[in-house]
């Protein structure tokens, strides 16, 4: 297959990339099963861009049921080199309130029981270097694309990946704050680690949908509020992604 300049993985509230021109669906079988849905491949300007809805195009897959291995392997099979992950998250520290876009540079994994490696028990396991979980060069390009598109993005922060699908308790968020987390989400791992095993460049744009538990006196978080905040924070993404794909 011909190379794809950029793949975008969409999270909660982002199930398609409407700006893709001449988009065609690719149904890819992988050694790890079926990905979350078809790979939608089209053009953004002169660049070839692919889009994959992490939870499925109808949001049928909760975070702990996503086949992350199939998703990443499908992108690799399609000729992808660079991956921009869009992750809908909660904000923990002051700079990461609702409707903020952030490009984190660190990650803490609190998930459990997920298939987190491509090693299947045969041969020697691959111990990848994961000190910098997001590819620094791609992060720089994401931030440059944001500046070019005039989209405000917070540079840096630590993403805490929790198991889900339930939201966290106040005490869990307090612990994560003590651990140094700025953001909390349910899909950051094992996705980032699997991308590293496949030697894919990988960066995250975290879309803050709400304050995490105990971080505000507001009432219960509603899905309507989450989706409204995601839509508002995502308004500048098409321009940012276009600049990134062209870079």
Tab-separated table of C-alpha atoms in Angstrom:
chain	number	residue	atom	x	y	z
A	1	UNK	CA	0.000	0.000	0.000
A	2	UNK	CA	1.130	3.573	-0.603
A	3	UNK	CA	2.339	5.573	2.375
A	4	UNK	CA	-0.104	7.654	4.366
A	5	UNK	CA	1.282	10.953	5.607
A	6	UNK	CA	-0.720	11.024	8.845
A	7	UNK	CA	-3.283	8.949	10.708
A	8	UNK	CA	-5.710	10.475	13.189
A	9	UNK	CA	-7.346	8.343	15.872
A	10	UNK	CA	-10.570	9.966	17.086
A	11	UNK	CA	-11.848	9.591	20.639
A	12	UNK	CA	-15.168	10.261	22.341
A	13	UNK	CA	-17.204	12.797	20.388
A	14	UNK	CA	-14.980	12.624	17.283
A	15	UNK	CA	-16.131	9.824	15.021
A	16	UNK	CA	-15.187	11.197	11.610
A	17	UNK	CA	-13.040	13.797	9.895
A	18	UNK	CA	-15.502	15.619	7.672
A	19	UNK	CA	-12.760	17.598	5.912
A	20	UNK	CA	-11.273	14.498	4.258
A	21	UNK	CA	-11.703	14.715	0.498
A	22	UNK	CA	-12.357	11.637	-1.642
A	23	UNK	CA	-12.371	9.486	1.484
A	24	UNK	CA	-12.557	5.752	0.945
A	25	UNK	CA	-13.085	3.035	3.522
A	26	UNK	CA	-10.377	0.412	3.941
A	27	UNK	CA	-11.372	-2.723	5.848
A	28	UNK	CA	-8.150	-4.225	7.148
A	29	UNK	CA	-7.686	-7.629	8.764
A	30	UNK	CA	-4.837	-7.912	11.239
A	31	UNK	CA	-3.137	-10.783	13.066
A	32	UNK	CA	-4.757	-9.392	16.218
A	33	UNK	CA	-8.317	-9.343	14.976
A	34	UNK	CA	-10.508	-6.577	13.645
A	35	UNK	CA	-9.846	-2.895	14.381
A	36	UNK	CA	-12.567	-0.666	15.792
A	37	UNK	CA	-13.860	0.134	12.313
A	38	UNK	CA	-12.808	0.947	8.774
A	39	UNK	CA	-9.866	3.166	8.057
A	40	UNK	CA	-11.190	6.249	6.232
A	41	UNK	CA	-8.427	7.403	3.883
A	42	UNK	CA	-8.639	10.631	1.922
A	43	UNK	CA	-6.864	13.881	1.133
A	44	UNK	CA	-6.251	17.018	3.129
A	45	UNK	CA	-4.688	19.372	0.619
A	46	UNK	CA	-1.852	17.418	-0.968
A	47	UNK	CA	-1.481	15.034	1.986
A	48	UNK	CA	-2.878	11.541	2.374
A	49	UNK	CA	-4.648	11.272	5.748
A	50	UNK	CA	-6.347	8.334	7.439
A	51	UNK	CA	-8.949	8.475	10.193
A	52	UNK	CA	-9.943	5.723	12.615
A	53	UNK	CA	-12.673	6.038	15.258
A	54	UNK	CA	-11.162	4.421	18.359
A	55	UNK	CA	-14.520	3.488	19.891
A	56	UNK	CA	-16.117	2.600	16.556
A	57	UNK	CA	-18.109	5.003	14.418
A	58	UNK	CA	-21.180	4.413	16.589
A	59	UNK	CA	-19.215	4.497	19.867
A	60	UNK	CA	-19.968	0.834	20.587
A	61	UNK	CA	-16.649	0.069	22.298
A	62	UNK	CA	-15.874	1.211	25.852
A	63	UNK	CA	-12.224	2.001	26.627
A	64	UNK	CA	-11.364	-1.373	28.153
A	65	UNK	CA	-12.863	-3.252	25.164
A	66	UNK	CA	-11.019	-1.403	22.388
A	67	UNK	CA	-8.719	-3.724	20.424
A	68	UNK	CA	-5.731	-1.417	20.599
A	69	UNK	CA	-3.391	-3.975	19.033
A	70	UNK	CA	-5.613	-4.383	15.970
A	71	UNK	CA	-6.047	-0.604	15.627
A	72	UNK	CA	-2.330	0.172	15.665
A	73	UNK	CA	-1.400	-2.808	13.518
A	74	UNK	CA	-4.022	-1.825	10.928
A	75	UNK	CA	-2.442	1.624	10.691
A	76	UNK	CA	1.003	0.085	10.269
A	77	UNK	CA	-0.279	-2.298	7.592
A	78	UNK	CA	-1.812	0.661	5.747
A	79	UNK	CA	1.565	2.367	5.474
A	80	UNK	CA	1.102	4.952	8.237
A	81	UNK	CA	4.225	6.566	9.704
A	82	UNK	CA	2.793	9.243	11.998
A	83	UNK	CA	-0.180	8.985	14.357
A	84	UNK	CA	-2.046	11.838	16.054
A	85	UNK	CA	-4.229	10.498	18.855
A	86	UNK	CA	-7.211	12.600	19.911
A	87	UNK	CA	-8.139	11.715	23.490
A	88	UNK	CA	-11.121	13.132	25.371
A	89	UNK	CA	-10.026	13.674	28.977
A	90	UNK	CA	-10.794	15.254	32.309
A	91	UNK	CA	-8.723	18.114	33.687
A	92	UNK	CA	-6.981	17.850	37.049
A	93	UNK	CA	-4.677	20.853	37.414
A	94	UNK	CA	-5.450	24.513	36.858
A	95	UNK	CA	-4.146	24.959	33.309
A	96	UNK	CA	-6.227	22.063	31.992
A	97	UNK	CA	-9.831	23.158	32.355
A	98	UNK	CA	-12.786	22.285	30.120
A	99	UNK	CA	-12.406	23.169	26.412
A	100	UNK	CA	-8.604	23.254	26.629
A	101	UNK	CA	-6.466	21.437	24.069
A	102	UNK	CA	-3.223	20.022	25.436
A	103	UNK	CA	-0.283	18.159	23.952
A	104	UNK	CA	1.048	16.097	26.889
A	105	UNK	CA	4.656	14.990	27.126
A	106	UNK	CA	4.370	12.400	29.897
A	107	UNK	CA	2.156	9.487	30.846
A	108	UNK	CA	1.305	7.306	33.846
A	109	UNK	CA	-0.463	4.001	33.212
A	110	UNK	CA	-3.070	2.951	35.803
A	111	UNK	CA	-4.812	0.456	33.503
A	112	UNK	CA	-4.837	-3.289	34.072
A	113	UNK	CA	-5.742	-6.452	32.201
A	114	UNK	CA	-5.390	-4.938	28.733
A	115	UNK	CA	-3.328	-6.542	25.980
A	116	UNK	CA	-0.394	-4.179	26.170
A	117	UNK	CA	2.216	-5.750	23.883
A	118	UNK	CA	2.468	-7.485	20.529
A	119	UNK	CA	4.664	-10.163	22.093
A	120	UNK	CA	2.697	-13.399	22.004
A	121	UNK	CA	4.942	-15.623	24.133
A	122	UNK	CA	7.270	-16.714	21.341
A	123	UNK	CA	10.775	-15.375	20.899
A	124	UNK	CA	12.363	-12.654	22.974
A	125	UNK	CA	10.084	-9.885	24.307
A	126	UNK	CA	10.715	-6.406	22.940
A	127	UNK	CA	11.676	-3.976	25.721
A	128	UNK	CA	11.090	-0.614	24.036
A	129	UNK	CA	12.478	2.624	25.422
A	130	UNK	CA	9.455	4.505	26.758
A	131	UNK	CA	11.028	7.284	28.804
A	132	UNK	CA	9.430	9.795	26.458
A	133	UNK	CA	6.089	8.123	25.623
A	134	UNK	CA	5.173	10.667	22.953
A	135	UNK	CA	7.553	11.127	20.026
A	136	UNK	CA	9.318	14.457	20.739
A	137	UNK	CA	9.762	15.369	17.057
A	138	UNK	CA	6.086	14.782	16.291
A	139	UNK	CA	5.046	16.740	19.390
A	140	UNK	CA	7.107	19.658	18.071
A	141	UNK	CA	5.311	19.400	14.727
A	142	UNK	CA	1.903	19.313	16.420
A	143	UNK	CA	2.729	22.468	18.373
A	144	UNK	CA	4.062	24.178	15.244
A	145	UNK	CA	0.882	23.222	13.366
A	146	UNK	CA	-1.204	24.654	16.198
A	147	UNK	CA	0.660	27.943	15.979
A	148	UNK	CA	0.267	28.039	12.203
A	149	UNK	CA	-3.484	27.367	12.521
A	150	UNK	CA	-3.767	29.857	15.427
A	151	UNK	CA	-5.196	27.167	17.691
A	152	UNK	CA	-4.280	27.550	21.387
A	153	UNK	CA	-2.662	24.369	22.739
A	154	UNK	CA	-1.088	23.851	26.165
A	155	UNK	CA	2.426	22.493	25.688
A	156	UNK	CA	3.142	19.577	28.016
A	157	UNK	CA	1.470	17.869	30.921
A	158	UNK	CA	1.121	14.368	32.282
A	159	UNK	CA	-1.724	12.112	31.111
A	160	UNK	CA	-2.954	9.523	33.608
A	161	UNK	CA	-4.578	6.530	31.894
A	162	UNK	CA	-7.255	4.813	34.011
A	163	UNK	CA	-9.160	1.612	33.394
A	164	UNK	CA	-12.747	2.822	33.051
A	165	UNK	CA	-15.422	2.649	31.949
A	166	UNK	CA	-16.557	4.251	35.195
A	167	UNK	CA	-15.287	7.704	36.100
A	168	UNK	CA	-12.832	8.100	38.951
A	169	UNK	CA	-13.492	8.781	42.628
A	170	UNK	CA	-12.422	12.007	44.316
A	171	UNK	CA	-9.731	10.063	46.182
A	172	UNK	CA	-8.381	8.514	42.983
A	173	UNK	CA	-8.064	11.923	41.354
A	174	UNK	CA	-6.399	13.286	44.501
A	175	UNK	CA	-3.859	10.472	44.273
A	176	UNK	CA	-3.288	11.186	40.582
A	177	UNK	CA	-2.705	14.853	41.374
A	178	UNK	CA	-0.090	13.821	43.963
A	179	UNK	CA	1.479	11.548	41.348
A	180	UNK	CA	1.861	14.537	39.011
A	181	UNK	CA	-1.010	13.967	36.581
A	182	UNK	CA	-2.587	16.960	34.872
A	183	UNK	CA	-5.086	15.025	32.763
A	184	UNK	CA	-7.076	11.829	33.191
A	185	UNK	CA	-8.371	9.625	30.397
A	186	UNK	CA	-9.123	5.986	29.673
A	187	UNK	CA	-7.552	5.366	26.251
A	188	UNK	CA	-3.973	6.661	26.443
A	189	UNK	CA	-2.614	3.185	27.175
A	190	UNK	CA	-1.767	0.699	25.844
A	191	UNK	CA	-2.146	2.683	22.615
A	192	UNK	CA	1.010	4.764	23.047
A	193	UNK	CA	3.115	1.758	24.029
A	194	UNK	CA	1.911	-0.315	21.101
A	195	UNK	CA	2.719	2.532	18.714
A	196	UNK	CA	6.270	2.547	20.088
A	197	UNK	CA	6.598	-1.214	19.548
A	198	UNK	CA	5.623	-0.692	15.892
A	199	UNK	CA	8.074	2.207	15.534
A	200	UNK	CA	5.264	4.631	14.719
A	201	UNK	CA	5.679	8.306	15.514
A	202	UNK	CA	2.911	9.049	18.017
A	203	UNK	CA	1.609	12.189	19.711
A	204	UNK	CA	-1.528	13.034	21.659
A	205	UNK	CA	-3.867	15.991	21.569
A	206	UNK	CA	-5.933	15.817	24.729
A	207	UNK	CA	-9.361	17.453	24.525
A	208	UNK	CA	-10.498	18.467	28.009
A	209	UNK	CA	-14.210	17.784	28.304
A	210	UNK	CA	-14.720	18.371	32.034
A	211	UNK	CA	-13.033	18.799	35.373
A	212	UNK	CA	-12.119	15.475	36.966
A	213	UNK	CA	-13.857	14.314	40.151
A	214	UNK	CA	-13.331	16.600	43.124
A	215	UNK	CA	-11.692	19.370	41.088
A	216	UNK	CA	-14.764	21.613	41.067
A	217	UNK	CA	-17.912	22.219	43.086
A	218	UNK	CA	-20.074	21.746	39.989
A	219	UNK	CA	-22.628	18.967	39.983
A	220	UNK	CA	-22.585	15.596	38.282
A	221	UNK	CA	-20.907	15.415	34.873
A	222	UNK	CA	-23.400	14.881	32.044
A	223	UNK	CA	-22.784	13.416	28.604
A	224	UNK	CA	-24.376	16.490	27.028
A	225	UNK	CA	-21.851	18.726	28.812
A	226	UNK	CA	-18.974	16.506	27.744
A	227	UNK	CA	-19.989	16.485	24.076
A	228	UNK	CA	-20.621	20.241	24.056
A	229	UNK	CA	-17.153	20.925	25.465
A	230	UNK	CA	-15.518	18.481	23.051
A	231	UNK	CA	-17.208	20.178	20.104
A	232	UNK	CA	-16.087	23.617	21.261
A	233	UNK	CA	-12.495	22.524	21.920
A	234	UNK	CA	-12.302	20.678	18.595
A	235	UNK	CA	-13.390	23.568	16.373
A	236	UNK	CA	-9.826	24.399	15.371
A	237	UNK	CA	-8.683	20.830	14.812
A	238	UNK	CA	-9.287	20.672	11.028
A	239	UNK	CA	-6.876	23.527	10.382
A	240	UNK	CA	-4.322	22.147	12.833
A	241	UNK	CA	-4.468	18.671	11.299
A	242	UNK	CA	-4.162	20.096	7.786
A	243	UNK	CA	-0.979	21.966	8.748
A	244	UNK	CA	0.391	18.866	10.510
A	245	UNK	CA	-0.319	16.593	7.545
A	246	UNK	CA	1.409	18.990	5.171
A	247	UNK	CA	4.482	19.373	7.378
